[in-house]
mmCIF file of C-alpha atoms and ligand atoms in Angstrom:
data_model
loop_
_atom_site.group_PDB
_atom_site.id
_atom_site.type_symbol
_atom_site.label_atom_id
_atom_site.label_comp_id
_atom_site.label_asym_id
_atom_site.label_seq_id
_atom_site.Cartn_x
_atom_site.Cartn_y
_atom_site.Cartn_z
ATOM 1 C CA UNK A 1 -13.736 192.710 18.863
ATOM 2 C CA UNK A 2 -11.080 192.152 21.510
ATOM 3 C CA UNK A 3 -13.133 191.237 24.549
ATOM 4 C CA UNK A 4 -11.390 190.100 27.734
ATOM 5 C CA UNK A 5 -12.510 189.408 31.277
ATOM 6 C CA UNK A 6 -11.045 191.434 34.147
ATOM 7 C CA UNK A 7 -8.740 188.914 35.858
ATOM 8 C CA UNK A 8 -8.434 190.870 39.118
ATOM 9 C CA UNK A 9 -12.176 191.238 39.520
ATOM 10 C CA UNK A 10 -12.622 187.539 38.733
ATOM 11 C CA UNK A 11 -9.953 186.620 41.294
ATOM 12 C CA UNK A 12 -11.532 188.776 43.985
ATOM 13 C CA UNK A 13 -14.883 187.061 43.384
ATOM 14 C CA UNK A 14 -13.379 183.599 43.372
ATOM 15 C CA UNK A 15 -11.469 184.199 46.615
ATOM 16 C CA UNK A 16 -14.505 185.680 48.357
ATOM 17 C CA UNK A 17 -16.657 182.736 47.272
ATOM 18 C CA UNK A 18 -14.032 180.203 48.376
ATOM 19 C CA UNK A 19 -14.305 181.643 51.891
ATOM 20 C CA UNK A 20 -18.027 180.819 52.100
ATOM 21 C CA UNK A 21 -18.164 177.332 53.590
ATOM 22 C CA UNK A 22 -14.366 177.269 53.351
ATOM 23 C CA UNK A 23 -12.641 174.501 55.334
ATOM 24 C CA UNK A 24 -9.230 174.813 57.077
ATOM 25 C CA UNK A 25 -7.676 172.379 54.578
ATOM 26 C CA UNK A 26 -8.391 174.747 51.663
ATOM 27 C CA UNK A 27 -11.586 173.111 50.423
ATOM 28 C CA UNK A 28 -15.245 174.026 50.759
ATOM 29 C CA UNK A 29 -18.301 172.309 52.152
ATOM 30 C CA UNK A 30 -21.529 173.625 50.668
ATOM 31 C CA UNK A 31 -23.943 170.718 50.461
ATOM 32 C CA UNK A 32 -27.360 171.597 49.021
ATOM 33 C CA UNK A 33 -29.342 174.051 51.176
ATOM 34 C CA UNK A 34 -26.749 174.025 53.961
ATOM 35 C CA UNK A 35 -26.142 177.395 55.602
ATOM 36 C CA UNK A 36 -22.935 177.845 53.572
ATOM 37 C CA UNK A 37 -24.667 176.943 50.307
ATOM 38 C CA UNK A 38 -27.461 179.436 50.915
ATOM 39 C CA UNK A 39 -24.882 182.082 51.872
ATOM 40 C CA UNK A 40 -22.971 181.454 48.621
ATOM 41 C CA UNK A 41 -26.156 181.905 46.591
ATOM 42 C CA UNK A 42 -26.978 185.148 48.417
ATOM 43 C CA UNK A 43 -23.418 186.330 47.769
ATOM 44 C CA UNK A 44 -23.801 185.548 44.038
ATOM 45 C CA UNK A 45 -26.962 187.636 43.810
ATOM 46 C CA UNK A 46 -25.372 190.495 45.734
ATOM 47 C CA UNK A 47 -22.396 190.525 43.357
ATOM 48 C CA UNK A 48 -24.762 190.434 40.382
ATOM 49 C CA UNK A 49 -26.835 193.357 41.694
ATOM 50 C CA UNK A 50 -23.681 195.323 42.502
ATOM 51 C CA UNK A 51 -22.808 194.992 38.797
ATOM 52 C CA UNK A 52 -26.236 196.275 37.812
ATOM 53 C CA UNK A 53 -27.871 192.999 36.742
ATOM 54 C CA UNK A 54 -31.396 191.797 37.387
ATOM 55 C CA UNK A 55 -31.547 188.723 39.606
ATOM 56 C CA UNK A 56 -34.102 185.904 39.637
ATOM 57 C CA UNK A 57 -34.852 182.736 41.575
ATOM 58 C CA UNK A 58 -37.097 180.178 39.846
ATOM 59 C CA UNK A 59 -39.397 177.550 41.377
ATOM 60 C CA UNK A 60 -36.524 175.042 41.510
ATOM 61 C CA UNK A 61 -34.408 177.617 43.405
ATOM 62 C CA UNK A 62 -32.046 178.119 40.455
ATOM 63 C CA UNK A 63 -30.378 181.513 40.965
ATOM 64 C CA UNK A 64 -29.832 183.777 37.947
ATOM 65 C CA UNK A 65 -28.269 187.105 36.985
ATOM 66 C CA UNK A 66 -29.509 188.624 33.734
ATOM 67 C CA UNK A 67 -28.114 191.063 31.183
ATOM 68 C CA UNK A 68 -31.128 191.910 28.992
ATOM 69 C CA UNK A 69 -31.011 192.529 25.255
ATOM 70 C CA UNK A 70 -32.688 195.401 23.424
ATOM 71 C CA UNK A 71 -33.607 193.087 20.548
ATOM 72 C CA UNK A 72 -37.320 192.327 20.744
ATOM 73 C CA UNK A 73 -38.047 188.660 21.383
ATOM 74 C CA UNK A 74 -34.371 187.916 22.105
ATOM 75 C CA UNK A 75 -33.773 184.343 23.213
ATOM 76 C CA UNK A 76 -31.699 183.516 26.305
ATOM 77 C CA UNK A 77 -28.130 182.286 26.180
ATOM 78 C CA UNK A 78 -27.496 180.489 29.477
ATOM 79 C CA UNK A 79 -24.020 180.385 31.045
ATOM 80 C CA UNK A 80 -23.709 178.486 34.269
ATOM 81 C CA UNK A 81 -22.724 175.793 36.683
ATOM 82 C CA UNK A 82 -23.373 175.203 40.404
ATOM 83 C CA UNK A 83 -22.428 176.621 43.802
ATOM 84 C CA UNK A 84 -23.216 173.477 45.814
ATOM 85 C CA UNK A 85 -20.396 171.076 46.651
ATOM 86 C CA UNK A 86 -19.905 167.527 47.848
ATOM 87 C CA UNK A 87 -18.981 167.011 51.513
ATOM 88 C CA UNK A 88 -15.348 167.978 51.966
ATOM 89 C CA UNK A 89 -15.224 169.252 48.394
ATOM 90 C CA UNK A 90 -12.896 171.512 46.441
ATOM 91 C CA UNK A 91 -13.303 175.220 45.786
ATOM 92 C CA UNK A 92 -13.204 175.074 41.961
ATOM 93 C CA UNK A 93 -15.835 172.451 41.106
ATOM 94 C CA UNK A 94 -18.936 174.340 39.931
ATOM 95 C CA UNK A 95 -17.998 177.591 41.650
ATOM 96 C CA UNK A 96 -15.475 178.537 38.967
ATOM 97 C CA UNK A 97 -18.118 178.156 36.260
ATOM 98 C CA UNK A 98 -20.549 180.426 38.094
ATOM 99 C CA UNK A 99 -18.083 183.248 38.819
ATOM 100 C CA UNK A 100 -16.771 183.070 35.241
ATOM 101 C CA UNK A 101 -20.349 183.262 33.889
ATOM 102 C CA UNK A 102 -20.974 186.366 35.987
ATOM 103 C CA UNK A 103 -17.672 187.875 34.832
ATOM 104 C CA UNK A 104 -18.643 187.271 31.181
ATOM 105 C CA UNK A 105 -21.842 189.280 31.729
ATOM 106 C CA UNK A 106 -19.841 192.097 33.339
ATOM 107 C CA UNK A 107 -17.256 192.141 30.529
ATOM 108 C CA UNK A 108 -20.007 192.420 27.904
ATOM 109 C CA UNK A 109 -21.801 195.124 29.893
ATOM 110 C CA UNK A 110 -18.509 197.040 30.372
ATOM 111 C CA UNK A 111 -17.918 196.919 26.619
ATOM 112 C CA UNK A 112 -21.419 198.414 26.183
ATOM 113 C CA UNK A 113 -22.331 195.654 23.745
ATOM 114 C CA UNK A 114 -25.991 195.063 23.070
ATOM 115 C CA UNK A 115 -26.113 191.413 22.064
ATOM 116 C CA UNK A 116 -29.082 189.928 20.219
ATOM 117 C CA UNK A 117 -29.488 187.453 23.091
ATOM 118 C CA UNK A 118 -30.503 187.884 26.695
ATOM 119 C CA UNK A 119 -27.474 186.656 28.686
ATOM 120 C CA UNK A 120 -28.182 184.744 31.869
ATOM 121 C CA UNK A 121 -25.589 183.532 34.399
ATOM 122 C CA UNK A 122 -27.186 180.697 36.351
ATOM 123 C CA UNK A 123 -26.354 178.737 39.512
ATOM 124 C CA UNK A 124 -28.233 175.438 39.298
ATOM 125 C CA UNK A 125 -29.688 173.778 42.400
ATOM 126 C CA UNK A 126 -28.235 170.524 43.782
ATOM 127 C CA UNK A 127 -25.911 169.522 40.961
ATOM 128 C CA UNK A 128 -23.860 167.301 43.258
ATOM 129 C CA UNK A 129 -26.800 165.239 44.440
ATOM 130 C CA UNK A 130 -27.073 165.811 48.176
ATOM 131 C CA UNK A 131 -30.790 165.441 47.445
ATOM 132 C CA UNK A 132 -31.252 164.329 43.851
ATOM 133 C CA UNK A 133 -28.428 165.252 41.457
ATOM 134 C CA UNK A 134 -28.644 167.954 38.722
ATOM 135 C CA UNK A 135 -32.053 168.745 40.217
ATOM 136 C CA UNK A 136 -32.237 172.388 39.125
ATOM 137 C CA UNK A 137 -30.969 171.925 35.588
ATOM 138 C CA UNK A 138 -33.244 168.939 34.966
ATOM 139 C CA UNK A 139 -36.175 170.948 36.305
ATOM 140 C CA UNK A 140 -35.376 173.834 33.945
ATOM 141 C CA UNK A 141 -34.985 171.444 31.017
ATOM 142 C CA UNK A 142 -38.292 169.735 31.819
ATOM 143 C CA UNK A 143 -36.532 166.412 32.316
ATOM 144 C CA UNK A 144 -38.229 165.468 35.587
ATOM 145 C CA UNK A 145 -41.376 163.528 36.351
ATOM 146 C CA UNK A 146 -43.240 162.925 39.585
ATOM 147 C CA UNK A 147 -41.879 159.344 39.478
ATOM 148 C CA UNK A 148 -38.298 160.627 39.372
ATOM 149 C CA UNK A 149 -38.916 162.709 42.473
ATOM 150 C CA UNK A 150 -40.403 159.683 44.249
ATOM 151 C CA UNK A 151 -37.051 157.879 44.440
ATOM 152 C CA UNK A 152 -34.307 160.480 44.840
ATOM 153 C CA UNK A 153 -30.689 159.559 45.413
ATOM 154 C CA UNK A 154 -30.537 161.150 48.882
ATOM 155 C CA UNK A 155 -33.764 159.425 50.001
ATOM 156 C CA UNK A 156 -37.358 160.550 49.765
ATOM 157 C CA UNK A 157 -37.617 161.799 53.357
ATOM 158 C CA UNK A 158 -34.651 164.139 53.016
ATOM 159 C CA UNK A 159 -35.928 165.600 49.737
ATOM 160 C CA UNK A 160 -39.406 166.263 51.136
ATOM 161 C CA UNK A 161 -38.025 167.825 54.330
ATOM 162 C CA UNK A 162 -35.477 170.031 52.554
ATOM 163 C CA UNK A 163 -37.925 171.285 49.916
ATOM 164 C CA UNK A 164 -40.377 172.213 52.674
ATOM 165 C CA UNK A 165 -37.644 173.953 54.672
ATOM 166 C CA UNK A 166 -36.817 176.092 51.612
ATOM 167 C CA UNK A 167 -40.450 176.859 50.832
ATOM 168 C CA UNK A 168 -40.225 174.795 47.625
ATOM 169 C CA UNK A 169 -42.758 172.270 46.339
ATOM 170 C CA UNK A 170 -42.649 169.338 43.941
ATOM 171 C CA UNK A 171 -45.294 171.082 41.820
ATOM 172 C CA UNK A 172 -42.961 174.082 41.639
ATOM 173 C CA UNK A 173 -39.987 171.941 40.638
ATOM 174 C CA UNK A 174 -42.012 170.356 37.836
ATOM 175 C CA UNK A 175 -43.275 173.797 36.763
ATOM 176 C CA UNK A 176 -39.778 175.333 36.602
ATOM 177 C CA UNK A 177 -39.501 173.959 33.063
ATOM 178 C CA UNK A 178 -38.720 176.617 30.461
ATOM 179 C CA UNK A 179 -39.921 176.694 26.897
ATOM 180 C CA UNK A 180 -36.926 175.450 24.830
ATOM 181 C CA UNK A 181 -37.960 177.921 22.118
ATOM 182 C CA UNK A 182 -36.855 180.766 24.407
ATOM 183 C CA UNK A 183 -33.336 179.361 24.896
ATOM 184 C CA UNK A 184 -30.516 179.979 22.414
ATOM 185 C CA UNK A 185 -27.962 177.662 24.034
ATOM 186 C CA UNK A 186 -26.074 176.664 27.169
ATOM 187 C CA UNK A 187 -22.355 177.096 27.846
ATOM 188 C CA UNK A 188 -20.545 175.776 30.916
ATOM 189 C CA UNK A 189 -16.966 176.168 32.077
ATOM 190 C CA UNK A 190 -15.788 173.551 34.571
ATOM 191 C CA UNK A 191 -12.579 172.086 35.960
ATOM 192 C CA UNK A 192 -11.684 168.834 34.204
ATOM 193 C CA UNK A 193 -11.592 166.774 37.434
ATOM 194 C CA UNK A 194 -9.223 164.349 35.698
ATOM 195 C CA UNK A 195 -5.579 164.308 34.539
ATOM 196 C CA UNK A 196 -5.925 164.358 30.727
ATOM 197 C CA UNK A 197 -5.351 168.062 29.970
ATOM 198 C CA UNK A 198 -2.460 168.419 32.397
ATOM 199 C CA UNK A 199 -0.733 165.321 31.035
ATOM 200 C CA UNK A 200 -1.202 166.485 27.450
ATOM 201 C CA UNK A 201 -0.014 170.004 28.311
ATOM 202 C CA UNK A 202 -3.151 171.482 26.710
ATOM 203 C CA UNK A 203 -4.816 174.742 27.856
ATOM 204 C CA UNK A 204 -8.479 174.061 27.150
ATOM 205 C CA UNK A 205 -10.581 170.913 26.840
ATOM 206 C CA UNK A 206 -13.618 170.927 24.575
ATOM 207 C CA UNK A 207 -16.093 168.350 25.812
ATOM 208 C CA UNK A 208 -17.464 165.961 23.178
ATOM 209 C CA UNK A 209 -20.144 164.453 25.384
ATOM 210 C CA UNK A 210 -21.100 163.695 28.945
ATOM 211 C CA UNK A 211 -21.242 160.145 30.153
ATOM 212 C CA UNK A 212 -24.523 158.588 31.248
ATOM 213 C CA UNK A 213 -24.993 157.254 34.766
ATOM 214 C CA UNK A 214 -27.465 155.161 36.726
ATOM 215 C CA UNK A 215 -27.612 154.680 40.451
ATOM 216 C CA UNK A 216 -29.284 151.927 42.448
ATOM 217 C CA UNK A 217 -29.951 150.984 46.034
ATOM 218 C CA UNK A 218 -29.181 147.254 46.358
ATOM 219 C CA UNK A 219 -30.489 145.497 49.471
ATOM 220 C CA UNK A 220 -29.479 141.948 50.480
ATOM 221 C CA UNK A 221 -31.742 140.334 53.067
ATOM 222 C CA UNK A 222 -30.824 137.311 55.176
ATOM 223 C CA UNK A 223 -31.404 136.468 58.856
ATOM 224 C CA UNK A 224 -29.935 138.355 61.814
ATOM 225 C CA UNK A 225 -28.909 135.556 64.233
ATOM 226 C CA UNK A 226 -26.710 135.033 67.298
ATOM 227 C CA UNK A 227 -23.060 135.077 66.177
ATOM 228 C CA UNK A 228 -22.054 132.508 68.807
ATOM 229 C CA UNK A 229 -24.776 129.910 68.510
ATOM 230 C CA UNK A 230 -25.565 129.907 64.781
ATOM 231 C CA UNK A 231 -23.396 127.331 62.936
ATOM 232 C CA UNK A 232 -21.560 128.582 59.850
ATOM 233 C CA UNK A 233 -23.584 126.399 57.506
ATOM 234 C CA UNK A 234 -26.917 127.555 58.942
ATOM 235 C CA UNK A 235 -26.454 131.266 58.268
ATOM 236 C CA UNK A 236 -28.021 133.647 55.809
ATOM 237 C CA UNK A 237 -25.393 136.382 56.158
ATOM 238 C CA UNK A 238 -26.405 139.450 54.144
ATOM 239 C CA UNK A 239 -22.911 140.920 54.207
ATOM 240 C CA UNK A 240 -21.485 137.857 52.458
ATOM 241 C CA UNK A 241 -23.848 138.478 49.554
ATOM 242 C CA UNK A 242 -22.820 142.126 49.525
ATOM 243 C CA UNK A 243 -19.118 141.218 49.555
ATOM 244 C CA UNK A 244 -19.578 138.747 46.685
ATOM 245 C CA UNK A 245 -21.476 141.394 44.751
ATOM 246 C CA UNK A 246 -18.859 144.130 45.252
ATOM 247 C CA UNK A 247 -16.143 141.886 43.817
ATOM 248 C CA UNK A 248 -18.512 140.723 41.078
ATOM 249 C CA UNK A 249 -19.207 144.304 39.969
ATOM 250 C CA UNK A 250 -15.526 144.877 39.415
ATOM 251 C CA UNK A 251 -15.118 141.615 37.521
ATOM 252 C CA UNK A 252 -18.111 142.222 35.242
ATOM 253 C CA UNK A 253 -17.058 145.748 34.311
ATOM 254 C CA UNK A 254 -13.376 145.033 33.727
ATOM 255 C CA UNK A 255 -14.108 141.844 31.759
ATOM 256 C CA UNK A 256 -17.185 142.761 29.721
ATOM 257 C CA UNK A 257 -17.479 146.565 29.665
ATOM 258 C CA UNK A 258 -14.141 148.175 28.802
ATOM 259 C CA UNK A 259 -14.281 151.970 29.113
ATOM 260 C CA UNK A 260 -17.250 151.818 31.513
ATOM 261 C CA UNK A 261 -17.079 152.197 35.297
ATOM 262 C CA UNK A 262 -19.157 150.949 38.221
ATOM 263 C CA UNK A 263 -18.748 151.646 41.908
ATOM 264 C CA UNK A 264 -20.240 150.431 45.154
ATOM 265 C CA UNK A 265 -19.788 153.612 47.158
ATOM 266 C CA UNK A 266 -21.366 152.588 50.439
ATOM 267 C CA UNK A 267 -22.382 149.515 52.435
ATOM 268 C CA UNK A 268 -24.469 149.687 55.611
ATOM 269 C CA UNK A 269 -25.304 146.545 57.528
ATOM 270 C CA UNK A 270 -28.081 145.905 60.018
ATOM 271 C CA UNK A 271 -28.135 145.440 62.896
ATOM 272 C CA UNK A 272 -24.380 146.176 62.690
ATOM 273 C CA UNK A 273 -22.719 144.655 65.713
ATOM 274 C CA UNK A 274 -19.905 142.263 66.737
ATOM 275 C CA UNK A 275 -22.160 139.496 67.902
ATOM 276 C CA UNK A 276 -24.950 139.383 65.347
ATOM 277 C CA UNK A 277 -24.844 137.846 61.863
ATOM 278 C CA UNK A 278 -25.810 140.718 59.512
ATOM 279 C CA UNK A 279 -29.458 140.351 58.528
ATOM 280 C CA UNK A 280 -29.444 143.129 55.979
ATOM 281 C CA UNK A 281 -26.866 144.922 53.809
ATOM 282 C CA UNK A 282 -27.759 148.124 51.947
ATOM 283 C CA UNK A 283 -25.446 149.169 49.115
ATOM 284 C CA UNK A 284 -25.181 152.259 46.930
ATOM 285 C CA UNK A 285 -24.295 151.243 43.377
ATOM 286 C CA UNK A 286 -23.540 153.562 40.491
ATOM 287 C CA UNK A 287 -22.504 152.754 36.914
ATOM 288 C CA UNK A 288 -21.521 154.966 33.987
ATOM 289 C CA UNK A 289 -21.214 154.511 30.228
ATOM 290 C CA UNK A 290 -20.739 156.883 27.308
ATOM 291 C CA UNK A 291 -23.710 155.639 25.233
ATOM 292 C CA UNK A 292 -27.205 154.615 26.229
ATOM 293 C CA UNK A 293 -27.106 151.106 24.728
ATOM 294 C CA UNK A 294 -23.983 150.225 26.720
ATOM 295 C CA UNK A 295 -25.424 151.817 29.841
ATOM 296 C CA UNK A 296 -28.608 149.745 29.569
ATOM 297 C CA UNK A 297 -26.578 146.553 29.018
ATOM 298 C CA UNK A 298 -24.379 147.366 32.009
ATOM 299 C CA UNK A 299 -27.430 147.909 34.218
ATOM 300 C CA UNK A 300 -28.793 144.483 33.226
ATOM 301 C CA UNK A 301 -25.441 142.747 33.819
ATOM 302 C CA UNK A 302 -24.997 144.296 37.264
ATOM 303 C CA UNK A 303 -28.558 143.439 38.265
ATOM 304 C CA UNK A 304 -27.951 139.813 37.229
ATOM 305 C CA UNK A 305 -24.755 139.865 39.262
ATOM 306 C CA UNK A 306 -26.693 140.991 42.344
ATOM 307 C CA UNK A 307 -29.142 138.103 41.923
ATOM 308 C CA UNK A 308 -26.271 135.639 41.463
ATOM 309 C CA UNK A 309 -24.600 136.877 44.659
ATOM 310 C CA UNK A 310 -27.885 136.537 46.546
ATOM 311 C CA UNK A 311 -28.401 133.007 45.274
ATOM 312 C CA UNK A 312 -24.872 131.961 46.224
ATOM 313 C CA UNK A 313 -25.521 132.846 49.866
ATOM 314 C CA UNK A 314 -29.255 131.967 50.043
ATOM 315 C CA UNK A 315 -30.331 135.597 50.367
ATOM 316 C CA UNK A 316 -33.106 137.766 48.977
ATOM 317 C CA UNK A 317 -32.151 140.845 47.018
ATOM 318 C CA UNK A 318 -33.832 143.961 45.619
ATOM 319 C CA UNK A 319 -32.230 146.366 43.137
ATOM 320 C CA UNK A 320 -34.025 149.710 43.123
ATOM 321 C CA UNK A 321 -33.187 152.456 40.606
ATOM 322 C CA UNK A 322 -32.581 155.816 42.310
ATOM 323 C CA UNK A 323 -31.464 158.058 39.475
ATOM 324 C CA UNK A 324 -30.695 157.933 35.767
ATOM 325 C CA UNK A 325 -28.777 160.393 33.618
ATOM 326 C CA UNK A 326 -28.803 159.814 29.867
ATOM 327 C CA UNK A 327 -25.486 160.179 28.044
ATOM 328 C CA UNK A 328 -25.446 163.582 26.341
ATOM 329 C CA UNK A 329 -23.360 164.454 23.283
ATOM 330 C CA UNK A 330 -22.543 168.179 23.105
ATOM 331 C CA UNK A 331 -23.539 170.398 20.157
ATOM 332 C CA UNK A 332 -21.120 170.483 17.184
ATOM 333 C CA UNK A 333 -21.907 174.192 16.744
ATOM 334 C CA UNK A 334 -20.975 174.961 20.326
ATOM 335 C CA UNK A 335 -17.782 172.889 20.087
ATOM 336 C CA UNK A 336 -16.768 174.844 16.977
ATOM 337 C CA UNK A 337 -17.492 178.144 18.688
ATOM 338 C CA UNK A 338 -15.347 177.172 21.694
ATOM 339 C CA UNK A 339 -12.532 176.107 19.349
ATOM 340 C CA UNK A 340 -12.700 179.447 17.479
ATOM 341 C CA UNK A 341 -12.682 181.420 20.707
ATOM 342 C CA UNK A 342 -9.668 179.504 22.040
ATOM 343 C CA UNK A 343 -7.766 179.805 18.734
ATOM 344 C CA UNK A 344 -8.318 183.574 18.714
ATOM 345 C CA UNK A 345 -6.677 183.708 22.136
ATOM 346 C CA UNK A 346 -3.738 181.548 21.015
ATOM 347 C CA UNK A 347 -4.728 178.731 23.376
ATOM 348 C CA UNK A 348 -4.239 175.046 22.640
ATOM 349 C CA UNK A 349 -7.304 172.791 22.721
ATOM 350 C CA UNK A 350 -8.207 169.124 22.606
ATOM 351 C CA UNK A 351 -11.525 167.318 22.510
ATOM 352 C CA UNK A 352 -12.324 164.918 25.329
ATOM 353 C CA UNK A 353 -15.369 163.214 26.846
ATOM 354 C CA UNK A 354 -16.561 163.985 30.366
ATOM 355 C CA UNK A 355 -16.715 161.027 32.725
ATOM 356 C CA UNK A 356 -18.363 163.213 35.354
ATOM 357 C CA UNK A 357 -21.985 164.339 35.194
ATOM 358 C CA UNK A 358 -22.766 168.030 34.750
ATOM 359 C CA UNK A 359 -25.707 170.388 34.371
ATOM 360 C CA UNK A 360 -24.866 170.587 30.650
ATOM 361 C CA UNK A 361 -26.169 167.021 30.424
ATOM 362 C CA UNK A 362 -29.672 168.217 31.345
ATOM 363 C CA UNK A 363 -29.564 171.216 29.004
ATOM 364 C CA UNK A 364 -28.233 169.179 26.057
ATOM 365 C CA UNK A 365 -31.671 167.569 25.802
ATOM 366 C CA UNK A 366 -33.350 170.869 24.876
ATOM 367 C CA UNK A 367 -30.790 173.330 23.462
ATOM 368 C CA UNK A 368 -27.352 173.434 21.776
ATOM 369 C CA UNK A 369 -25.049 172.897 24.751
ATOM 370 C CA UNK A 370 -21.353 172.575 25.351
ATOM 371 C CA UNK A 371 -18.632 172.662 27.958
ATOM 372 C CA UNK A 372 -15.040 173.739 28.244
ATOM 373 C CA UNK A 373 -12.682 172.203 30.766
ATOM 374 C CA UNK A 374 -9.641 173.832 32.355
ATOM 375 C CA UNK A 375 -6.838 171.575 33.669
ATOM 376 C CA UNK A 376 -7.061 170.088 37.176
ATOM 377 C CA UNK A 377 -3.673 169.891 38.900
ATOM 378 C CA UNK A 378 -2.889 166.202 39.425
ATOM 379 C CA UNK A 379 -6.393 165.421 38.146
ATOM 380 C CA UNK A 380 -7.689 165.811 41.718
ATOM 381 C CA UNK A 381 -11.314 166.752 42.367
ATOM 382 C CA UNK A 382 -14.076 166.215 44.944
ATOM 383 C CA UNK A 383 -11.367 166.786 47.534
ATOM 384 C CA UNK A 384 -10.148 169.855 49.458
ATOM 385 C CA UNK A 385 -6.821 169.676 47.583
ATOM 386 C CA UNK A 386 -8.560 170.281 44.209
ATOM 387 C CA UNK A 387 -6.654 173.042 42.347
ATOM 388 C CA UNK A 388 -6.412 174.701 38.936
ATOM 389 C CA UNK A 389 -3.640 177.160 38.031
ATOM 390 C CA UNK A 390 -5.092 180.677 38.097
ATOM 391 C CA UNK A 391 -3.839 181.438 34.583
ATOM 392 C CA UNK A 392 -5.883 178.478 33.335
ATOM 393 C CA UNK A 393 -8.980 179.815 35.095
ATOM 394 C CA UNK A 394 -8.576 183.196 33.366
ATOM 395 C CA UNK A 395 -7.987 181.474 30.009
ATOM 396 C CA UNK A 396 -11.165 179.467 30.509
ATOM 397 C CA UNK A 397 -13.146 182.603 31.378
ATOM 398 C CA UNK A 398 -11.913 184.321 28.199
ATOM 399 C CA UNK A 399 -12.861 181.312 26.086
ATOM 400 C CA UNK A 400 -16.331 181.329 27.661
ATOM 401 C CA UNK A 401 -16.614 185.046 26.876
ATOM 402 C CA UNK A 402 -15.428 184.620 23.289
ATOM 403 C CA UNK A 403 -17.793 181.703 22.753
ATOM 404 C CA UNK A 404 -20.779 183.602 24.171
ATOM 405 C CA UNK A 405 -20.068 186.575 21.883
ATOM 406 C CA UNK A 406 -19.705 184.293 18.845
ATOM 407 C CA UNK A 407 -22.901 182.379 19.562
ATOM 408 C CA UNK A 408 -24.705 185.700 19.966
ATOM 409 C CA UNK A 409 -23.445 186.800 16.523
ATOM 410 C CA UNK A 410 -24.853 183.622 15.004
ATOM 411 C CA UNK A 411 -28.174 184.419 16.668
ATOM 412 C CA UNK A 412 -28.210 187.741 14.827
ATOM 413 C CA UNK A 413 -27.427 186.006 11.549
ATOM 414 C CA UNK A 414 -30.289 183.587 12.220
ATOM 415 C CA UNK A 415 -32.783 186.363 12.925
ATOM 416 C CA UNK A 416 -31.747 188.222 9.752
ATOM 417 C CA UNK A 417 -32.337 185.074 7.706
ATOM 418 C CA UNK A 418 -35.783 184.771 9.236
HETATM 419 ZN ZN1 ZN B 501 -19.326 170.259 39.185
#
């Protein structure tokens, strides 16, 4: 079986998609449910229908294209990624995985293969976290609770307003869960977003696991007072606590948690003016670790650090969790299938962990899941200058295709055994 994707058709799709929400600097901006994001999803369904596939939208607004199987009771093999982007994002992140998934379905349909699995190319809702972060894939995997939705990363008000605007409900999101027994596996192609593959001169990365992450809103409270009349020793300056904490985060991670990362990505002060001592500082904190024990320990250490910084400047502090993603090892079966597919194409591979979160993290909780990475030029991502050599994109698409076909064969073997 010598299956290959059609590189010209894939290129035409990728270029057309890059123009939707395209920015003059060569990037894209398709934040969740923005006009450009919705247009990209419509475009995906139009391309899928033009190729003769059924299309579906579930209660979490995940968009799918389906190539059915004639085998009765066939399970679904999901191939996907996401069409949303960060603000001022790159054109490859997520989008490449979705167009490659669609191209895999077309290549299998063109070859007139009837696989013993139902193949589904899926564009998951809000992977990047404008509202929540991997919202659609967690909904599908049944990983969400009402409590989770109560404290979303983008703020509760925004989530409620955006769901209503799209005609979605929290009940719907919670009901979008699929029975894991109907799913055969999940495969995702993504750009590496780091420099490892390029530096090693390797074609394809096989992801061993996806790092866990936790995010928090940290609020320091002091007293907003006149900046001219309040003596230095009589202040409760919230920004001083925040500053001490930011430096403390770096010290704690580099000293006690090698291999982990933590970031304060935003600080907003109130009232925020030249002549008032800041009464409040609101910080966005995120930390990541490859295993859950380390992640839990890191969360505790950073929370202690926040309390120490508050005490040092006579402030009050609250540390509120606003999102948690468990570390997710990928399936050994799926890794082997990716390696076989790449070897058959004469491509070099290496195993590597993913420091970035992905939809595969959600799916790994319920079905054999795995990811392949293609090299990112200069390791750049989440930026308009994000690029991957086109040859690498085509290689990745062919590996995804080969892996899907191989997993489908195993499905047949499994059903025969039964
Ligand atoms: Zn992504």
